[in-house]
Amino acid sequence: MHYIVDKAEVSDIDDICNLIYSRCLWFLEKGILGWELGYYDIKYNKDYFVEQMNINNLFVAKLDNKVVGAMLLKDSDRNYWDNDDESFYIHHLVTDINLKGVGKELIDFAIRNCILNNKKYLRLDCFKDNRFLNDYYKSIGFRNVGSGSEVDYDYNLWEVNIDEYIGFNKSKKKY
């Protein structure tokens, strides 16, 4: 499948929110620690994503013009990281639960943006006890660089050194 990744438009916001709602349900159904219905989908609602689209880089992945994934790519993250100007930070990475490879396509797009913008790292956080996501990030070349706790959120910090990531994927002829 060929996914097209591009900046989100206002017309994509409902689809992004629907993907998040579906992912919240999926976490619940699978018994995986993750985004919770009634919190995540309310705190990060349409207005939030329109605002983020206007001040940051909100991207969508599409398949046949249908939104099948999304992510917010920020150049700072004061909540979890000591910020520097050498990093991009992924938030709200969400994909259609029925499709494979969308998350990797979005992450590869973020890597290419890091290269184009001379960023040294791509960083993200996820639930510390979410084995599914932690195993996934490790399998695609991210390195666990710490953990922390904030109110009801115990998290792991993951990062990719862009130069190392390119080397990690050279055998796959990605770059």
Backbone as ProteinMPNN parsed JSONL, in Angstrom:
{"seq_chain_A": "MHYIVDKAEVSDIDDICNLIYSRCLWFLEKGILGWELGYYDIKYNKDYFVEQMNINNLFVAKLDNKVVGAMLLKDSDRNYWDNDDESFYIHHLVTDINLKGVGKELIDFAIRNCILNNKKYLRLDCFKDNRFLNDYYKSIGFRNVGSGSEVDYDYNLWEVNIDEYIGFNKSKKKY", "coords_chain_A": {"N_chain_A": [[0.833, -1.189, 0.0], [0.4, 2.237, -0.682], [0.94, 4.991, 1.093], [0.104, 8.409, 1.444], [1.63, 11.124, 2.862], [0.954, 14.196, 4.319], [0.553, 17.706, 5.181], [-1.999, 18.321, 7.539], [-5.388, 19.347, 6.958], [-8.156, 21.512, 7.739], [-10.413, 20.101, 7.033], [-9.661, 17.514, 7.593], [-9.766, 17.108, 10.3], [-12.024, 15.979, 11.703], [-11.768, 13.306, 10.881], [-9.285, 12.66, 12.031], [-9.92, 12.868, 14.774], [-11.819, 10.809, 14.897], [-10.177, 8.598, 14.356], [-8.595, 8.644, 16.66], [-10.557, 8.165, 18.613], [-11.317, 5.554, 17.846], [-8.889, 4.251, 18.313], [-8.648, 4.559, 21.078], [-10.793, 2.917, 21.89], [-9.801, 0.493, 20.915], [-7.493, 0.1, 22.515], [-8.791, -0.294, 24.965], [-10.41, -2.593, 24.415], [-8.418, -4.488, 23.882], [-7.158, -4.615, 26.275], [-4.903, -3.114, 26.757], [-2.696, -0.792, 28.117], [-3.295, 2.514, 27.514], [-4.437, 5.334, 25.607], [-7.298, 6.764, 27.096], [-10.8, 6.505, 26.814], [-13.102, 9.177, 27.214], [-11.309, 10.755, 28.465], [-8.868, 11.204, 26.956], [-9.938, 11.583, 24.372], [-11.571, 13.705, 24.844], [-10.018, 15.738, 26.032], [-8.202, 16.138, 23.967], [-9.595, 17.321, 21.614], [-11.539, 18.399, 18.705], [-11.154, 21.233, 18.557], [-8.676, 21.493, 19.825], [-6.975, 20.142, 18.004], [-7.279, 21.703, 15.697], [-6.16, 24.083, 16.611], [-3.516, 23.169, 17.134], [-2.805, 22.445, 14.562], [-2.572, 24.917, 13.428], [-0.4, 26.075, 14.814], [1.671, 24.265, 14.967], [3.078, 21.387, 13.358], [0.863, 19.435, 12.001], [0.214, 16.353, 10.711], [-1.179, 14.136, 8.255], [-1.713, 10.777, 7.21], [-2.723, 9.346, 4.224], [-4.762, 7.07, 2.417], [-5.91, 6.356, -0.63], [-7.189, 8.88, -0.583], [-8.375, 8.839, 1.934], [-8.165, 9.525, 5.373], [-5.878, 7.796, 7.254], [-4.086, 7.828, 9.245], [-2.308, 9.871, 11.638], [-0.242, 12.496, 13.009], [1.318, 14.719, 15.304], [3.918, 16.907, 14.904], [6.27, 18.382, 16.726], [8.483, 21.089, 17.628], [9.34, 21.425, 20.17], [9.04, 20.178, 23.526], [8.065, 20.642, 26.395], [6.991, 19.25, 28.524], [8.116, 16.669, 28.9], [10.812, 16.558, 28.118], [14.16, 17.89, 28.154], [14.38, 20.584, 26.382], [15.838, 21.242, 23.21], [17.225, 22.77, 20.287], [17.661, 20.855, 18.448], [15.896, 18.818, 17.893], [12.907, 17.032, 16.908], [9.598, 16.318, 18.023], [7.305, 13.751, 18.386], [3.813, 13.568, 18.733], [0.573, 12.292, 19.551], [0.447, 10.193, 17.712], [-1.357, 8.278, 15.631], [-3.113, 5.586, 14.15], [-5.084, 3.875, 11.658], [-6.747, 1.1, 12.879], [-6.988, -1.152, 11.353], [-5.072, -1.295, 9.415], [-1.751, -1.987, 8.315], [1.566, -0.721, 8.734], [1.194, 2.033, 8.589], [1.938, 3.646, 10.779], [4.741, 3.391, 10.73], [5.241, 4.576, 8.269], [4.501, 7.235, 8.833], [6.399, 7.819, 10.812], [8.773, 7.513, 9.336], [8.403, 9.655, 7.608], [8.591, 11.739, 9.468], [11.268, 11.4, 10.171], [12.499, 12.081, 7.734], [11.792, 14.781, 7.726], [13.268, 15.623, 9.912], [15.855, 15.321, 8.868], [15.763, 17.173, 6.725], [15.502, 19.516, 8.186], [17.767, 19.704, 9.666], [17.804, 18.386, 12.171], [18.869, 16.595, 15.008], [17.721, 14.593, 16.541], [14.795, 12.493, 16.809], [12.04, 12.359, 18.826], [9.878, 10.826, 21.278], [7.217, 9.975, 23.587], [5.757, 7.355, 25.572], [3.327, 5.222, 27.216], [4.748, 3.703, 30.011], [4.192, 1.074, 30.785], [3.123, -0.063, 28.513], [3.609, -2.554, 26.691], [3.311, -3.318, 24.036], [3.612, -0.896, 22.464], [6.167, -0.04, 23.376], [7.816, -2.205, 22.613], [7.417, -2.023, 19.856], [8.52, 0.536, 19.167], [11.19, 0.093, 19.845], [11.803, -1.946, 18.026], [11.897, -0.632, 15.596], [14.086, 0.972, 15.659], [14.259, 2.975, 17.606], [15.581, 4.228, 20.699], [15.422, 3.591, 24.141], [15.604, 6.15, 26.425], [15.082, 6.979, 28.943], [12.77, 7.455, 31.696], [9.749, 8.447, 33.388], [7.367, 10.064, 35.591], [4.164, 11.464, 35.786], [1.517, 12.782, 37.343], [-1.046, 10.75, 36.566], [0.414, 9.307, 34.732], [2.8, 7.199, 33.836], [5.727, 7.05, 32.104], [7.814, 6.182, 29.262], [10.671, 7.425, 27.641], [11.598, 7.813, 24.329], [13.999, 7.878, 21.73], [15.47, 8.66, 18.573], [18.563, 8.816, 17.144], [19.271, 10.592, 14.414], [21.32, 10.127, 12.489], [22.153, 7.534, 13.248], [19.782, 6.135, 12.833], [19.421, 6.265, 10.099], [21.553, 4.637, 9.324], [20.671, 2.263, 10.528], [18.561, 1.595, 8.901], [19.68, 1.333, 6.392], [20.228, -1.164, 5.272], [17.756, -1.871, 4.492], [17.333, -0.238, 2.458], [16.07, 2.216, 2.733], [16.909, 4.837, 2.875]], "CA_chain_A": [[0.0, 0.0, 0.0], [1.143, 3.489, -0.76], [0.328, 6.054, 1.887], [0.56, 9.77, 1.153], [1.686, 11.915, 4.095], [0.945, 15.62, 4.012], [-0.001, 18.535, 6.257], [-3.448, 18.196, 7.735], [-6.249, 20.484, 6.672], [-9.319, 21.553, 8.63], [-11.336, 19.034, 6.612], [-9.159, 16.234, 8.104], [-9.832, 17.074, 11.767], [-13.004, 14.973, 12.146], [-11.187, 11.984, 10.66], [-8.251, 12.47, 13.055], [-10.616, 12.603, 16.042], [-12.413, 9.473, 14.796], [-9.087, 7.624, 14.514], [-8.227, 8.628, 18.081], [-11.638, 7.479, 19.308], [-11.171, 4.127, 17.535], [-7.692, 3.722, 18.987], [-9.015, 4.461, 22.498], [-11.598, 1.696, 22.005], [-8.906, -0.637, 20.672], [-6.717, -0.106, 23.744], [-9.713, -0.837, 25.958], [-10.783, -3.952, 24.019], [-7.247, -5.364, 23.952], [-6.603, -4.603, 27.626], [-3.575, -2.491, 26.665], [-2.642, 0.539, 28.722], [-3.165, 3.518, 26.469], [-5.362, 6.462, 25.675], [-8.565, 6.381, 27.709], [-12.033, 7.181, 26.411], [-13.619, 10.077, 28.239], [-10.247, 11.681, 28.852], [-8.019, 11.57, 25.821], [-10.725, 12.076, 23.246], [-12.185, 14.983, 25.227], [-8.936, 16.722, 26.192], [-7.634, 16.382, 22.644], [-10.781, 17.364, 20.763], [-11.396, 19.088, 17.418], [-10.566, 22.564, 18.749], [-7.25, 21.302, 20.127], [-6.23, 19.795, 16.787], [-7.257, 22.874, 14.811], [-5.147, 24.987, 17.182], [-2.196, 22.588, 16.889], [-2.563, 22.523, 13.121], [-2.188, 26.294, 13.127], [0.855, 26.496, 15.445], [2.68, 23.218, 14.812], [2.955, 20.618, 12.132], [-0.038, 18.3, 12.109], [0.277, 15.625, 9.45], [-2.046, 12.982, 8.072], [-1.406, 9.776, 6.193], [-3.946, 9.021, 3.498], [-4.798, 5.976, 1.461], [-7.06, 6.642, -1.51], [-7.792, 10.116, -0.07], [-8.985, 8.628, 3.247], [-7.205, 9.677, 6.466], [-5.643, 6.511, 7.924], [-3.12, 8.055, 10.307], [-1.991, 11.277, 11.909], [0.726, 12.784, 14.07], [1.738, 16.097, 15.521], [5.375, 17.0, 14.954], [6.569, 19.645, 17.411], [9.917, 21.343, 17.796], [9.658, 21.475, 21.598], [8.161, 19.377, 24.376], [8.46, 21.027, 27.753], [6.474, 18.336, 29.538], [8.877, 15.442, 29.119], [12.184, 16.605, 27.643], [14.937, 19.123, 28.185], [14.295, 20.966, 24.979], [16.926, 21.878, 22.483], [16.787, 23.053, 18.918], [18.124, 19.788, 17.564], [14.963, 17.699, 17.951], [11.469, 17.077, 16.682], [8.887, 15.476, 18.98], [6.046, 13.215, 17.869], [2.691, 13.409, 19.657], [-0.72, 11.884, 18.991], [0.618, 9.273, 16.587], [-2.525, 7.409, 15.606], [-3.304, 4.932, 12.858], [-6.248, 3.017, 11.47], [-6.449, -0.183, 13.523], [-7.091, -2.243, 10.387], [-4.015, -1.203, 8.402], [-0.368, -2.166, 8.76], [2.597, 0.095, 8.116], [0.895, 3.467, 8.581], [2.781, 4.285, 11.793], [6.118, 3.43, 10.219], [5.267, 5.58, 7.2], [4.505, 8.543, 9.487], [7.704, 7.991, 11.472], [9.76, 7.759, 8.271], [8.165, 11.035, 7.169], [9.176, 12.592, 10.511], [12.727, 11.285, 10.015], [12.877, 12.907, 6.582], [11.684, 16.169, 8.166], [14.443, 15.881, 10.755], [16.999, 15.477, 7.968], [15.593, 18.439, 6.005], [15.596, 20.639, 9.114], [19.01, 19.551, 10.423], [17.53, 17.942, 13.534], [19.709, 15.466, 15.378], [16.925, 13.552, 17.184], [13.346, 12.401, 16.781], [11.722, 11.888, 20.174], [8.482, 10.629, 21.651], [6.982, 9.315, 24.862], [4.608, 6.455, 25.582], [3.093, 4.591, 28.507], [5.837, 2.83, 30.44], [3.731, -0.308, 30.861], [2.519, -0.494, 27.26], [4.628, -3.397, 26.066], [3.069, -3.283, 22.595], [4.269, 0.278, 21.874], [7.59, -0.031, 23.692], [8.458, -3.183, 21.723], [7.357, -1.498, 18.492], [9.506, 1.603, 18.981], [12.52, -0.528, 19.866], [12.005, -2.746, 16.813], [12.14, 0.194, 14.41], [15.323, 1.734, 15.796], [14.273, 3.941, 18.708], [16.334, 3.834, 21.896], [14.848, 4.077, 25.397], [16.599, 7.034, 27.043], [14.653, 7.398, 30.267], [11.373, 7.28, 32.069], [9.314, 9.429, 34.368], [6.003, 9.948, 36.065], [3.466, 12.734, 35.889], [0.154, 12.527, 37.793], [-1.452, 9.363, 36.287], [1.088, 8.891, 33.513], [4.172, 6.699, 33.921], [6.097, 7.026, 30.693], [9.16, 5.972, 28.757], [11.127, 8.371, 26.625], [12.26, 7.139, 23.221], [14.575, 8.79, 20.739], [16.277, 8.163, 17.476], [19.618, 9.657, 16.606], [18.968, 10.522, 12.976], [22.418, 9.468, 11.776], [22.097, 6.103, 13.551], [18.571, 5.585, 12.235], [19.696, 6.086, 8.669], [22.379, 3.437, 9.255], [19.824, 1.133, 10.917], [17.665, 1.28, 7.786], [20.366, 1.256, 5.095], [20.087, -2.492, 4.712], [16.405, -1.952, 3.924], [17.377, 0.721, 1.357], [15.069, 3.239, 2.991], [17.445, 6.183, 2.699]], "C_chain_A": [[0.87, 1.242, 0.0], [0.37, 4.587, -0.021], [0.931, 7.391, 1.489], [0.5, 10.542, 2.467], [1.807, 13.375, 3.706], [0.406, 16.382, 5.223], [-1.507, 18.363, 6.31], [-4.14, 19.491, 7.361], [-7.44, 20.417, 7.621], [-10.28, 20.416, 8.294], [-10.897, 17.65, 7.107], [-9.41, 16.054, 9.599], [-10.835, 16.042, 12.273], [-12.442, 13.562, 12.0], [-10.1, 11.669, 11.687], [-8.902, 12.119, 14.39], [-11.277, 11.226, 16.032], [-11.363, 8.376, 14.927], [-8.687, 7.508, 15.983], [-9.287, 7.893, 18.894], [-11.536, 5.962, 19.087], [-9.979, 3.509, 18.244], [-7.941, 3.603, 20.489], [-9.825, 3.192, 22.749], [-10.729, 0.451, 21.861], [-8.062, -0.937, 21.896], [-7.581, -0.781, 24.803], [-10.053, -2.299, 25.655], [-9.63, -4.934, 24.171], [-6.654, -5.442, 25.358], [-5.194, -4.039, 27.673], [-3.659, -1.105, 27.279], [-2.387, 1.558, 27.617], [-4.146, 4.644, 26.684], [-6.713, 5.989, 26.188], [-9.717, 7.212, 27.158], [-12.52, 8.058, 27.553], [-12.561, 11.0, 28.799], [-9.519, 12.145, 27.603], [-8.831, 12.198, 24.701], [-11.46, 13.376, 23.568], [-11.123, 16.072, 25.364], [-8.351, 17.116, 24.839], [-8.76, 16.304, 21.613], [-10.495, 18.142, 19.472], [-10.718, 20.448, 17.567], [-9.069, 22.477, 19.019], [-6.465, 21.039, 18.841], [-6.221, 20.923, 15.765], [-6.202, 23.854, 15.306], [-3.738, 24.465, 16.901], [-1.824, 22.63, 15.411], [-2.055, 23.915, 12.754], [-0.848, 26.707, 13.716], [1.989, 25.478, 15.312], [2.476, 22.516, 13.479], [2.114, 19.374, 12.386], [-0.097, 17.641, 10.737], [-0.724, 14.485, 9.442], [-1.442, 12.055, 7.029], [-2.728, 9.413, 5.546], [-3.708, 7.834, 2.577], [-6.062, 6.18, 0.644], [-7.878, 7.819, -0.978], [-8.538, 9.961, 1.245], [-7.894, 8.751, 4.304], [-7.1, 8.349, 7.209], [-4.601, 6.624, 9.032], [-2.862, 9.534, 10.478], [-0.91, 11.362, 12.977], [0.963, 14.277, 14.128], [3.247, 16.075, 15.665], [5.731, 18.372, 15.5], [8.076, 19.84, 17.503], [10.287, 21.624, 19.246], [8.644, 20.62, 22.35], [8.576, 19.598, 25.82], [7.994, 20.047, 28.822], [7.424, 17.196, 29.876], [10.375, 15.531, 28.812], [12.839, 17.925, 28.023], [15.059, 19.532, 26.734], [15.604, 21.53, 24.453], [16.452, 22.064, 21.054], [17.209, 21.98, 17.929], [17.139, 18.629, 17.453], [13.574, 18.062, 17.432], [10.848, 16.065, 17.635], [7.557, 15.045, 18.375], [5.042, 13.122, 19.013], [1.474, 12.965, 18.862], [-0.57, 11.023, 17.739], [-0.526, 8.259, 16.645], [-2.693, 6.835, 14.205], [-4.614, 4.153, 12.848], [-5.901, 1.632, 12.014], [-6.459, -1.357, 12.55], [-5.98, -2.252, 9.341], [-2.638, -1.358, 9.025], [0.537, -1.172, 8.033], [2.356, 1.593, 8.122], [1.792, 4.199, 9.577], [4.213, 4.424, 11.325], [6.247, 4.466, 9.113], [5.299, 6.995, 7.793], [5.847, 8.822, 10.159], [8.798, 8.24, 10.437], [9.622, 9.178, 7.721], [8.775, 12.019, 8.179], [10.703, 12.567, 10.441], [13.195, 12.16, 8.851], [12.785, 14.393, 6.926], [12.838, 16.55, 9.075], [15.669, 16.143, 9.886], [16.931, 16.831, 7.271], [15.796, 19.665, 6.894], [16.807, 20.559, 10.033], [18.77, 19.237, 11.9], [18.356, 16.695, 13.806], [18.885, 14.296, 15.922], [15.454, 13.65, 16.804], [12.961, 11.743, 18.093], [10.217, 11.712, 20.351], [8.42, 9.998, 23.033], [5.813, 8.363, 24.698], [4.471, 5.841, 26.964], [4.201, 3.593, 28.818], [5.43, 1.362, 30.41], [3.002, -0.783, 29.609], [3.576, -1.264, 26.473], [4.533, -3.358, 24.54], [3.824, -2.118, 21.949], [5.763, 0.302, 22.153], [8.359, -1.014, 22.808], [8.503, -2.672, 20.283], [8.437, -0.436, 18.264], [10.93, 1.038, 18.974], [12.798, -1.256, 18.551], [12.295, -1.903, 15.577], [13.298, 1.174, 14.6], [15.338, 2.812, 16.852], [15.033, 3.352, 19.893], [15.641, 4.429, 23.117], [15.919, 4.883, 26.122], [16.147, 7.557, 28.406], [13.191, 7.104, 30.506], [11.019, 8.331, 33.106], [7.874, 9.175, 34.757], [5.415, 11.332, 36.216], [1.996, 12.436, 36.174], [-0.2, 11.056, 37.562], [-0.756, 8.791, 35.055], [2.525, 8.513, 33.826], [4.615, 6.442, 32.489], [7.549, 6.647, 30.476], [9.428, 7.028, 27.698], [11.939, 7.601, 25.583], [12.825, 8.183, 22.271], [15.342, 8.015, 19.696], [17.315, 9.224, 17.166], [19.501, 9.499, 15.091], [20.071, 9.822, 12.191], [22.41, 7.96, 12.006], [20.898, 5.446, 12.887], [18.773, 5.336, 10.747], [20.54, 4.833, 8.474], [21.585, 2.177, 9.553], [18.974, 0.67, 9.737], [18.358, 1.136, 6.44], [20.204, -0.115, 4.45], [18.708, -2.686, 4.088], [16.25, -0.975, 2.764], [16.3, 1.778, 1.489], [15.6, 4.631, 2.684], [18.631, 6.157, 1.781]], "O_chain_A": [[1.939, 1.276, 0.61], [-0.692, 5.035, -0.453], [2.13, 7.489, 1.228], [-0.548, 10.608, 3.108], [2.641, 13.75, 2.882], [-0.124, 15.789, 6.162], [-2.189, 18.274, 5.289], [-3.564, 20.576, 7.437], [-7.696, 19.38, 8.233], [-10.892, 19.837, 9.191], [-11.684, 16.704, 7.048], [-9.277, 14.942, 10.111], [-10.517, 15.294, 13.197], [-12.616, 12.723, 12.884], [-10.005, 10.537, 12.161], [-8.48, 11.176, 15.059], [-11.293, 10.545, 17.057], [-11.622, 7.339, 15.537], [-8.466, 6.407, 16.488], [-8.956, 7.09, 19.765], [-11.656, 5.184, 20.033], [-10.051, 2.376, 18.72], [-7.489, 2.641, 21.111], [-9.57, 2.473, 23.715], [-10.9, -0.525, 22.592], [-7.924, -2.097, 22.283], [-7.146, -1.729, 25.458], [-9.989, -3.147, 26.545], [-9.841, -6.086, 24.549], [-5.751, -6.242, 25.607], [-4.386, -4.428, 28.517], [-4.582, -0.341, 26.995], [-1.401, 1.475, 26.885], [-4.623, 4.877, 27.794], [-7.215, 4.945, 25.771], [-9.633, 8.436, 27.047], [-12.363, 7.711, 28.724], [-12.881, 11.935, 29.533], [-9.552, 13.321, 27.242], [-8.448, 13.229, 24.149], [-11.921, 14.069, 22.661], [-11.301, 17.188, 24.877], [-8.045, 18.284, 24.6], [-8.857, 15.346, 20.846], [-9.35, 18.495, 19.189], [-9.815, 20.781, 16.8], [-8.289, 23.282, 18.51], [-5.416, 21.643, 18.615], [-5.242, 21.079, 15.035], [-5.435, 24.396, 14.51], [-2.865, 25.225, 16.481], [-0.661, 22.829, 15.061], [-1.209, 24.064, 11.873], [-0.203, 27.607, 13.177], [3.151, 25.819, 15.53], [1.78, 23.014, 12.595], [2.605, 18.382, 12.924], [-0.415, 18.283, 9.736], [-1.073, 13.938, 10.488], [-0.758, 12.486, 6.1], [-3.73, 9.197, 6.229], [-2.617, 7.63, 2.043], [-7.166, 6.174, 1.189], [-9.107, 7.761, -0.93], [-9.269, 10.869, 1.641], [-6.823, 8.161, 4.165], [-8.091, 7.836, 7.728], [-4.271, 5.632, 9.682], [-3.152, 10.343, 9.597], [-0.696, 10.424, 13.745], [0.827, 14.993, 13.136], [3.79, 15.308, 16.46], [5.529, 19.392, 14.841], [8.844, 18.879, 17.461], [11.418, 22.017, 19.531], [7.537, 20.374, 21.87], [9.348, 18.823, 26.385], [8.554, 20.022, 29.918], [7.519, 16.802, 31.038], [11.132, 14.648, 29.217], [12.168, 18.942, 28.192], [15.763, 18.892, 25.954], [16.358, 22.196, 25.162], [15.394, 21.566, 20.67], [17.124, 22.174, 16.717], [17.506, 17.559, 16.967], [13.132, 19.208, 17.502], [11.482, 15.079, 18.01], [6.778, 15.877, 17.909], [5.365, 12.664, 20.109], [1.361, 13.226, 17.664], [-1.376, 11.122, 16.813], [-0.638, 7.484, 17.595], [-2.447, 7.512, 13.207], [-5.17, 3.823, 13.895], [-4.875, 1.059, 11.648], [-5.987, -2.442, 12.887], [-5.953, -3.126, 8.475], [-2.401, -0.902, 10.144], [0.303, -0.83, 6.874], [3.227, 2.356, 7.702], [2.345, 5.251, 9.258], [4.829, 5.474, 11.509], [7.26, 5.161, 9.03], [6.039, 7.854, 7.312], [6.366, 9.935, 10.08], [9.661, 9.094, 10.645], [10.622, 9.823, 7.405], [9.396, 13.009, 7.792], [11.354, 13.595, 10.63], [14.176, 12.893, 8.976], [13.611, 15.183, 6.468], [13.334, 17.675, 9.015], [16.43, 17.078, 10.139], [17.923, 17.559, 7.227], [16.21, 20.722, 6.418], [16.874, 21.251, 11.049], [19.458, 19.767, 12.772], [18.519, 15.844, 12.931], [19.289, 13.14, 15.789], [14.936, 14.729, 16.516], [13.491, 10.687, 18.44], [9.407, 12.35, 19.679], [9.428, 9.548, 23.577], [4.98, 8.53, 23.807], [5.384, 5.927, 27.785], [4.544, 2.747, 27.992], [6.233, 0.501, 30.05], [2.327, -1.811, 29.648], [4.334, -0.688, 25.692], [5.548, -3.364, 23.844], [4.586, -2.319, 21.003], [6.551, 0.63, 21.266], [9.437, -0.687, 22.311], [9.494, -2.861, 19.578], [9.18, -0.502, 17.285], [11.769, 1.467, 18.182], [13.909, -1.187, 18.026], [12.876, -2.4, 14.612], [13.474, 2.095, 13.803], [16.341, 3.511, 16.991], [15.111, 2.135, 20.059], [15.311, 5.615, 23.137], [17.006, 4.376, 26.401], [16.76, 8.471, 28.958], [12.481, 6.582, 29.646], [11.893, 9.018, 33.634], [7.248, 8.211, 34.318], [6.067, 12.254, 36.706], [1.305, 11.889, 35.315], [0.294, 10.192, 38.286], [-1.284, 7.887, 34.407], [3.37, 9.379, 34.054], [3.96, 5.708, 31.749], [8.391, 6.769, 31.366], [8.535, 7.457, 26.968], [12.847, 6.84, 25.918], [12.219, 9.229, 22.036], [15.79, 6.888, 19.91], [16.983, 10.39, 16.952], [19.621, 8.394, 14.562], [19.782, 9.006, 11.317], [22.634, 7.19, 11.073], [20.996, 4.309, 12.426], [18.342, 4.314, 10.212], [20.279, 4.048, 7.563], [21.79, 1.142, 8.918], [18.701, -0.523, 9.598], [17.701, 0.845, 5.44], [20.062, -0.222, 3.232], [18.52, -3.568, 3.249], [15.182, -0.884, 2.157], [15.69, 2.191, 0.503], [14.84, 5.511, 2.281], [19.224, 7.2, 1.509]]}, "name": "protein", "num_of_chains": 1, "seq": "MHYIVDKAEVSDIDDICNLIYSRCLWFLEKGILGWELGYYDIKYNKDYFVEQMNINNLFVAKLDNKVVGAMLLKDSDRNYWDNDDESFYIHHLVTDINLKGVGKELIDFAIRNCILNNKKYLRLDCFKDNRFLNDYYKSIGFRNVGSGSEVDYDYNLWEVNIDEYIGFNKSKKKY"}
